[in-house]
PDB file of C-alpha atoms in Angstrom:
ATOM      1  CA  MET A  16      56.240 117.248 116.191  1.00 41.00           C
ATOM      2  CA  ALA A  17      54.904 113.792 115.945  1.00 45.00           C
ATOM      3  CA  PRO A  18      56.999 110.981 114.196  1.00 47.00           C
ATOM      4  CA  THR A  19      56.143 110.099 110.655  1.00 46.00           C
ATOM      5  CA  LEU A  20      55.833 106.808 109.249  1.00 41.00           C
ATOM      6  CA  ASN A  21      58.382 106.097 106.237  1.00 41.00           C
ATOM      7  CA  SER A  22      56.357 104.049 103.730  1.00 41.00           C
ATOM      8  CA  ASP A  23      59.529 102.530 102.232  1.00 38.00           C
ATOM      9  CA  THR A  24      60.835 101.075 105.665  1.00 37.00           C
ATOM     10  CA  GLY A  25      57.940 101.051 107.933  1.00 38.00           C
ATOM     11  CA  VAL A  26      60.116 102.922 110.519  1.00 40.00           C
ATOM     12  CA  LYS A  27      58.634 105.963 112.330  1.00 41.00           C
ATOM     13  CA  SER A  28      61.127 108.868 112.021  1.00 43.00           C
ATOM     14  CA  LYS A  29      61.467 112.080 113.849  1.00 46.00           C
ATOM     15  CA  SER A  30      60.605 115.469 112.170  1.00 43.00           C
ATOM     16  CA  GLY A  31      62.800 117.067 109.533  1.00 49.00           C
ATOM     17  CA  GLY A  32      64.291 113.631 108.267  1.00 57.00           C
ATOM     18  CA  ASP A  33      66.817 113.603 110.908  1.00 86.00           C
ATOM     19  CA  MET A  34      67.106 110.417 112.856  1.00 93.00           C
ATOM     20  CA  ARG A  35      69.126 109.407 116.083  1.00 95.00           C
ATOM     21  CA  ILE A  36      71.673 106.716 116.218  1.00 95.00           C
ATOM     22  CA  GLY A  37      69.260 104.000 117.357  1.00 95.00           C
ATOM     23  CA  GLU A  38      66.843 104.612 114.527  1.00 96.00           C
ATOM     24  CA  LEU A  39      69.801 104.415 111.998  1.00 97.00           C
ATOM     25  CA  SER A  40      70.970 101.232 113.711  1.00 97.00           C
ATOM     26  CA  ARG A  41      67.484  99.775 113.300  1.00 97.00           C
ATOM     27  CA  ARG A  42      67.061 100.864 109.662  1.00 96.00           C
ATOM     28  CA  THR A  43      70.598  99.518 108.521  1.00 96.00           C
ATOM     29  CA  GLY A  44      71.205  96.501 110.873  1.00 97.00           C
ATOM     30  CA  VAL A  45      74.506  98.016 111.928  1.00 97.00           C
ATOM     31  CA  SER A  46      74.953  98.247 115.616  1.00 97.00           C
ATOM     32  CA  ARG A  47      75.269 101.747 117.269  1.00 96.00           C
ATOM     33  CA  ARG A  48      78.796 101.030 118.329  1.00 97.00           C
ATOM     34  CA  SER A  49      79.780 100.197 114.691  1.00 97.00           C
ATOM     35  CA  LEU A  50      77.981 103.522 113.589  1.00 97.00           C
ATOM     36  CA  ARG A  51      80.101 105.481 116.145  1.00 95.00           C
ATOM     37  CA  TYR A  52      83.343 103.665 114.827  1.00 96.00           C
ATOM     38  CA  TYR A  53      82.348 104.617 111.273  1.00 97.00           C
ATOM     39  CA  GLU A  54      82.108 108.262 112.497  1.00 95.00           C
ATOM     40  CA  GLN A  55      85.256 108.112 114.374  1.00 95.00           C
ATOM     41  CA  ASN A  56      87.014 107.012 111.289  1.00 95.00           C
ATOM     42  CA  GLY A  57      85.529 109.679 109.102  1.00 94.00           C
ATOM     43  CA  LEU A  58      83.307 107.486 107.132  1.00 95.00           C
ATOM     44  CA  LEU A  59      80.055 108.812 108.578  1.00 95.00           C
ATOM     45  CA  ARG A  60      78.991 112.300 109.465  1.00 91.00           C
ATOM     46  CA  SER A  61      76.279 113.492 111.950  1.00 90.00           C
ATOM     47  CA  GLY A  62      74.827 116.634 113.127  1.00 90.00           C
ATOM     48  CA  ARG A  63      74.064 117.255 116.732  1.00 88.00           C
ATOM     49  CA  SER A  64      70.790 118.134 118.361  1.00 87.00           C
ATOM     50  CA  ALA A  65      70.447 120.951 120.961  1.00 88.00           C
ATOM     51  CA  ASN A  66      71.045 118.267 123.705  1.00 89.00           C
ATOM     52  CA  GLY A  67      74.163 116.845 122.036  1.00 88.00           C
ATOM     53  CA  TRP A  68      72.630 113.782 120.403  1.00 90.00           C
ATOM     54  CA  ARG A  69      73.819 112.500 117.077  1.00 90.00           C
ATOM     55  CA  GLU A  70      71.501 113.259 114.186  1.00 94.00           C
ATOM     56  CA  TYR A  71      71.623 111.570 110.830  1.00 95.00           C
ATOM     57  CA  ASP A  72      69.872 112.346 107.623  1.00 92.00           C
ATOM     58  CA  GLU A  73      68.316 109.860 105.212  1.00 92.00           C
ATOM     59  CA  SER A  74      71.522 109.804 103.090  1.00 89.00           C
ATOM     60  CA  CYS A  75      73.450 108.047 105.832  1.00 94.00           C
ATOM     61  CA  ILE A  76      71.251 104.970 105.417  1.00 95.00           C
ATOM     62  CA  GLY A  77      72.695 103.936 101.906  1.00 93.00           C
ATOM     63  CA  ARG A  78      76.234 105.031 103.054  1.00 94.00           C
ATOM     64  CA  VAL A  79      76.125 102.835 106.196  1.00 96.00           C
ATOM     65  CA  ARG A  80      74.745  99.981 104.208  1.00 95.00           C
ATOM     66  CA  LYS A  81      77.718 100.279 101.639  1.00 93.00           C
ATOM     67  CA  ILE A  82      80.257 100.579 104.419  1.00 96.00           C
ATOM     68  CA  ALA A  83      78.945  97.484 105.970  1.00 96.00           C
ATOM     69  CA  ASP A  84      78.837  95.717 102.739  1.00 93.00           C
ATOM     70  CA  LEU A  85      82.618  96.635 101.948  1.00 94.00           C
ATOM     71  CA  LEU A  86      83.551  95.513 105.343  1.00 96.00           C
ATOM     72  CA  ARG A  87      81.853  92.076 104.773  1.00 95.00           C
ATOM     73  CA  ARG A  88      83.698  91.686 101.430  1.00 92.00           C
ATOM     74  CA  GLY A  89      86.993  92.206 103.239  1.00 93.00           C
ATOM     75  CA  LEU A  90      88.026  95.844 102.838  1.00 94.00           C
ATOM     76  CA  THR A  91      89.460  97.533 105.829  1.00 94.00           C
ATOM     77  CA  MET A  92      88.231 100.957 107.317  1.00 95.00           C
ATOM     78  CA  GLU A  93      91.396 102.689 105.682  1.00 94.00           C
ATOM     79  CA  GLY A  94      90.371 101.109 102.251  1.00 93.00           C
ATOM     80  CA  ILE A  95      86.821 102.310 102.541  1.00 94.00           C
ATOM     81  CA  GLY A  96      88.039 105.727 103.450  1.00 93.00           C
ATOM     82  CA  GLN A  97      89.848 105.957 100.139  1.00 91.00           C
ATOM     83  CA  LEU A  98      86.678 105.275  98.535  1.00 89.00           C
ATOM     84  CA  ASP A  99      84.728 107.957 100.443  1.00 87.00           C
ATOM     85  CA  ALA A 100      83.840 109.851  97.203  1.00 82.00           C
ATOM     86  CA  CYS A 101      82.090 107.019  95.920  1.00 82.00           C
ATOM     87  CA  LEU A 102      80.112 105.980  99.189  1.00 85.00           C
ATOM     88  CA  ASP A 103      77.147 108.283  98.436  1.00 78.00           C
ATOM     89  CA  LEU A 104      76.467 107.267  95.045  1.00 77.00           C
ATOM     90  CA  SER A 105      73.556 104.994  94.312  1.00 68.00           C
ATOM     91  CA  ASP A 106      75.857 102.731  92.222  1.00 66.00           C
ATOM     92  CA  MET A 107      79.481 102.449  93.181  1.00 65.00           C
ATOM     93  CA  ASP A 108      80.199 101.285  89.738  1.00 66.00           C
ATOM     94  CA  THR A 109      79.668 104.832  88.564  1.00 64.00           C
ATOM     95  CA  CYS A 110      82.503 106.157  90.646  1.00 73.00           C
ATOM     96  CA  ASP A 111      84.643 108.705  88.824  1.00 71.00           C
ATOM     97  CA  ASP A 112      87.800 106.891  89.189  1.00 74.00           C
ATOM     98  CA  PRO A 113      87.049 103.056  89.134  1.00 77.00           C
ATOM     99  CA  GLY A 114      90.862 102.557  88.647  1.00 83.00           C
ATOM    100  CA  HIS A 115      91.643 103.783  92.027  1.00 84.00           C
ATOM    101  CA  ALA A 116      88.937 101.383  93.439  1.00 86.00           C
ATOM    102  CA  LEU A 117      90.560  98.436  91.462  1.00 88.00           C
ATOM    103  CA  GLU A 118      93.973  99.337  93.124  1.00 91.00           C
ATOM    104  CA  ILE A 119      92.416  99.326  96.580  1.00 91.00           C
ATOM    105  CA  TYR A 120      90.631  95.862  95.856  1.00 90.00           C
ATOM    106  CA  ARG A 121      93.817  94.282  94.404  1.00 94.00           C
ATOM    107  CA  ALA A 122      95.992  95.626  97.336  1.00 94.00           C
ATOM    108  CA  ARG A 123      93.510  94.100  99.735  1.00 94.00           C
ATOM    109  CA  LEU A 124      93.490  90.689  97.806  1.00 95.00           C
ATOM    110  CA  ALA A 125      97.370  90.654  98.011  1.00 96.00           C
ATOM    111  CA  VAL A 126      97.253  91.119 101.757  1.00 95.00           C
ATOM    112  CA  LEU A 127      94.622  88.341 102.075  1.00 95.00           C
ATOM    113  CA  ASP A 128      96.727  86.064  99.874  1.00 96.00           C
ATOM    114  CA  VAL A 129      99.809  86.497 101.908  1.00 97.00           C
ATOM    115  CA  ARG A 130      97.608  85.619 105.110  1.00 96.00           C
ATOM    116  CA  LEU A 131      96.143  82.767 103.482  1.00 97.00           C
ATOM    117  CA  GLU A 132      99.527  81.348 102.593  1.00 97.00           C
ATOM    118  CA  ARG A 133     100.815  81.803 106.098  1.00 97.00           C
ATOM    119  CA  LEU A 134      97.703  79.989 107.460  1.00 97.00           C
ATOM    120  CA  HIS A 135      98.397  77.167 104.992  1.00 97.00           C
ATOM    121  CA  GLU A 136     101.930  76.959 106.286  1.00 98.00           C
ATOM    122  CA  HIS A 137     100.691  76.949 109.919  1.00 97.00           C
ATOM    123  CA  ARG A 138      98.118  74.114 108.925  1.00 97.00           C
ATOM    124  CA  THR A 139     100.857  71.934 107.269  1.00 97.00           C
ATOM    125  CA  ASN A 140     103.101  72.485 110.293  1.00 97.00           C
ATOM    126  CA  LEU A 141     100.419  71.427 112.609  1.00 97.00           C
ATOM    127  CA  MET A 142      99.480  68.457 110.672  1.00 97.00           C
ATOM    128  CA  GLU A 143     103.018  67.212 110.647  1.00 96.00           C
ATOM    129  CA  THR A 144     103.414  67.720 114.276  1.00 96.00           C
ATOM    130  CA  LEU A 145     100.083  65.937 114.910  1.00 95.00           C
ATOM    131  CA  GLY A 146     101.349  62.999 112.735  1.00 94.00           C
ATOM    132  CA  GLU A 147     104.553  62.859 114.784  1.00 93.00           C
ATOM    133  CA  LEU A 148     102.649  62.750 118.105  1.00 94.00           C
ATOM    134  CA  GLU A 149     100.197  60.066 116.935  1.00 93.00           C
ATOM    135  CA  VAL A 150     103.158  57.896 115.806  1.00 92.00           C
ATOM    136  CA  ALA A 151     104.984  58.462 119.192  1.00 91.00           C
ATOM    137  CA  GLN A 152     101.643  57.728 121.003  1.00 90.00           C
ATOM    138  CA  SER A 153     101.146  54.585 119.232  1.00 90.00           C
ATOM    139  CA  ARG A 154     104.730  53.437 120.495  1.00 89.00           C
ATOM    140  CA  VAL A 155     103.848  53.994 124.172  1.00 86.00           C
ATOM    141  CA  PRO A 156     102.347  50.962 125.728  1.00 83.00           C
ATOM    142  CA  GLY A 157      98.900  51.269 127.132  1.00 71.00           C
ATOM    143  CA  PRO A 158      97.847  50.800 130.663  1.00 69.00           C
ATOM    144  CA  ALA A 159      96.848  47.190 130.064  1.00 61.00           C
ATOM    145  CA  THR A 160     100.280  46.205 128.382  1.00 54.00           C
ATOM    146  CA  ALA A 161     102.501  48.278 130.557  1.00 55.00           C
ATOM    147  CA  PRO A 162     105.482  46.334 131.833  1.00 60.00           C
ATOM    148  CA  GLY A 163     104.766  44.630 135.338  1.00 58.00           C
ATOM    149  CA  ARG A 164     101.046  44.531 134.614  1.00 54.00           C
ATOM    150  CA  VAL A 165      99.168  41.359 134.326  1.00 50.00           C
TER     151      VAL A 165
END
């Protein structure tokens, strides 16, 4: 069967609404490798064609975009997995248990806050060491003023 043009996306799709990984990648802007990673982590499901190729239906487009967005926002694959029931909703704010989502976001923020605190400590320590090195360097005579030079 000939490919059909989706008027919303402008992308030609194979028959039956199923698409292969390359098409899903093009339509979502997510790499094939990332799509396989999502699938390995149970966030994305595919069927298999007769020759073993992955096939995805149209619903995967929104799901992949939501996963990618949540990753950009700082959630982990594990955290996103805990929100699995909400990923297929058109609006994640309508999820049955927003309290659970709030817990996941707050827990992730707490982890990031600890990391930021550590990074700030590292930065402070490096700045102190840099200052000490600059003071030590200013005490070392340069090549023109070294003893025995005229």
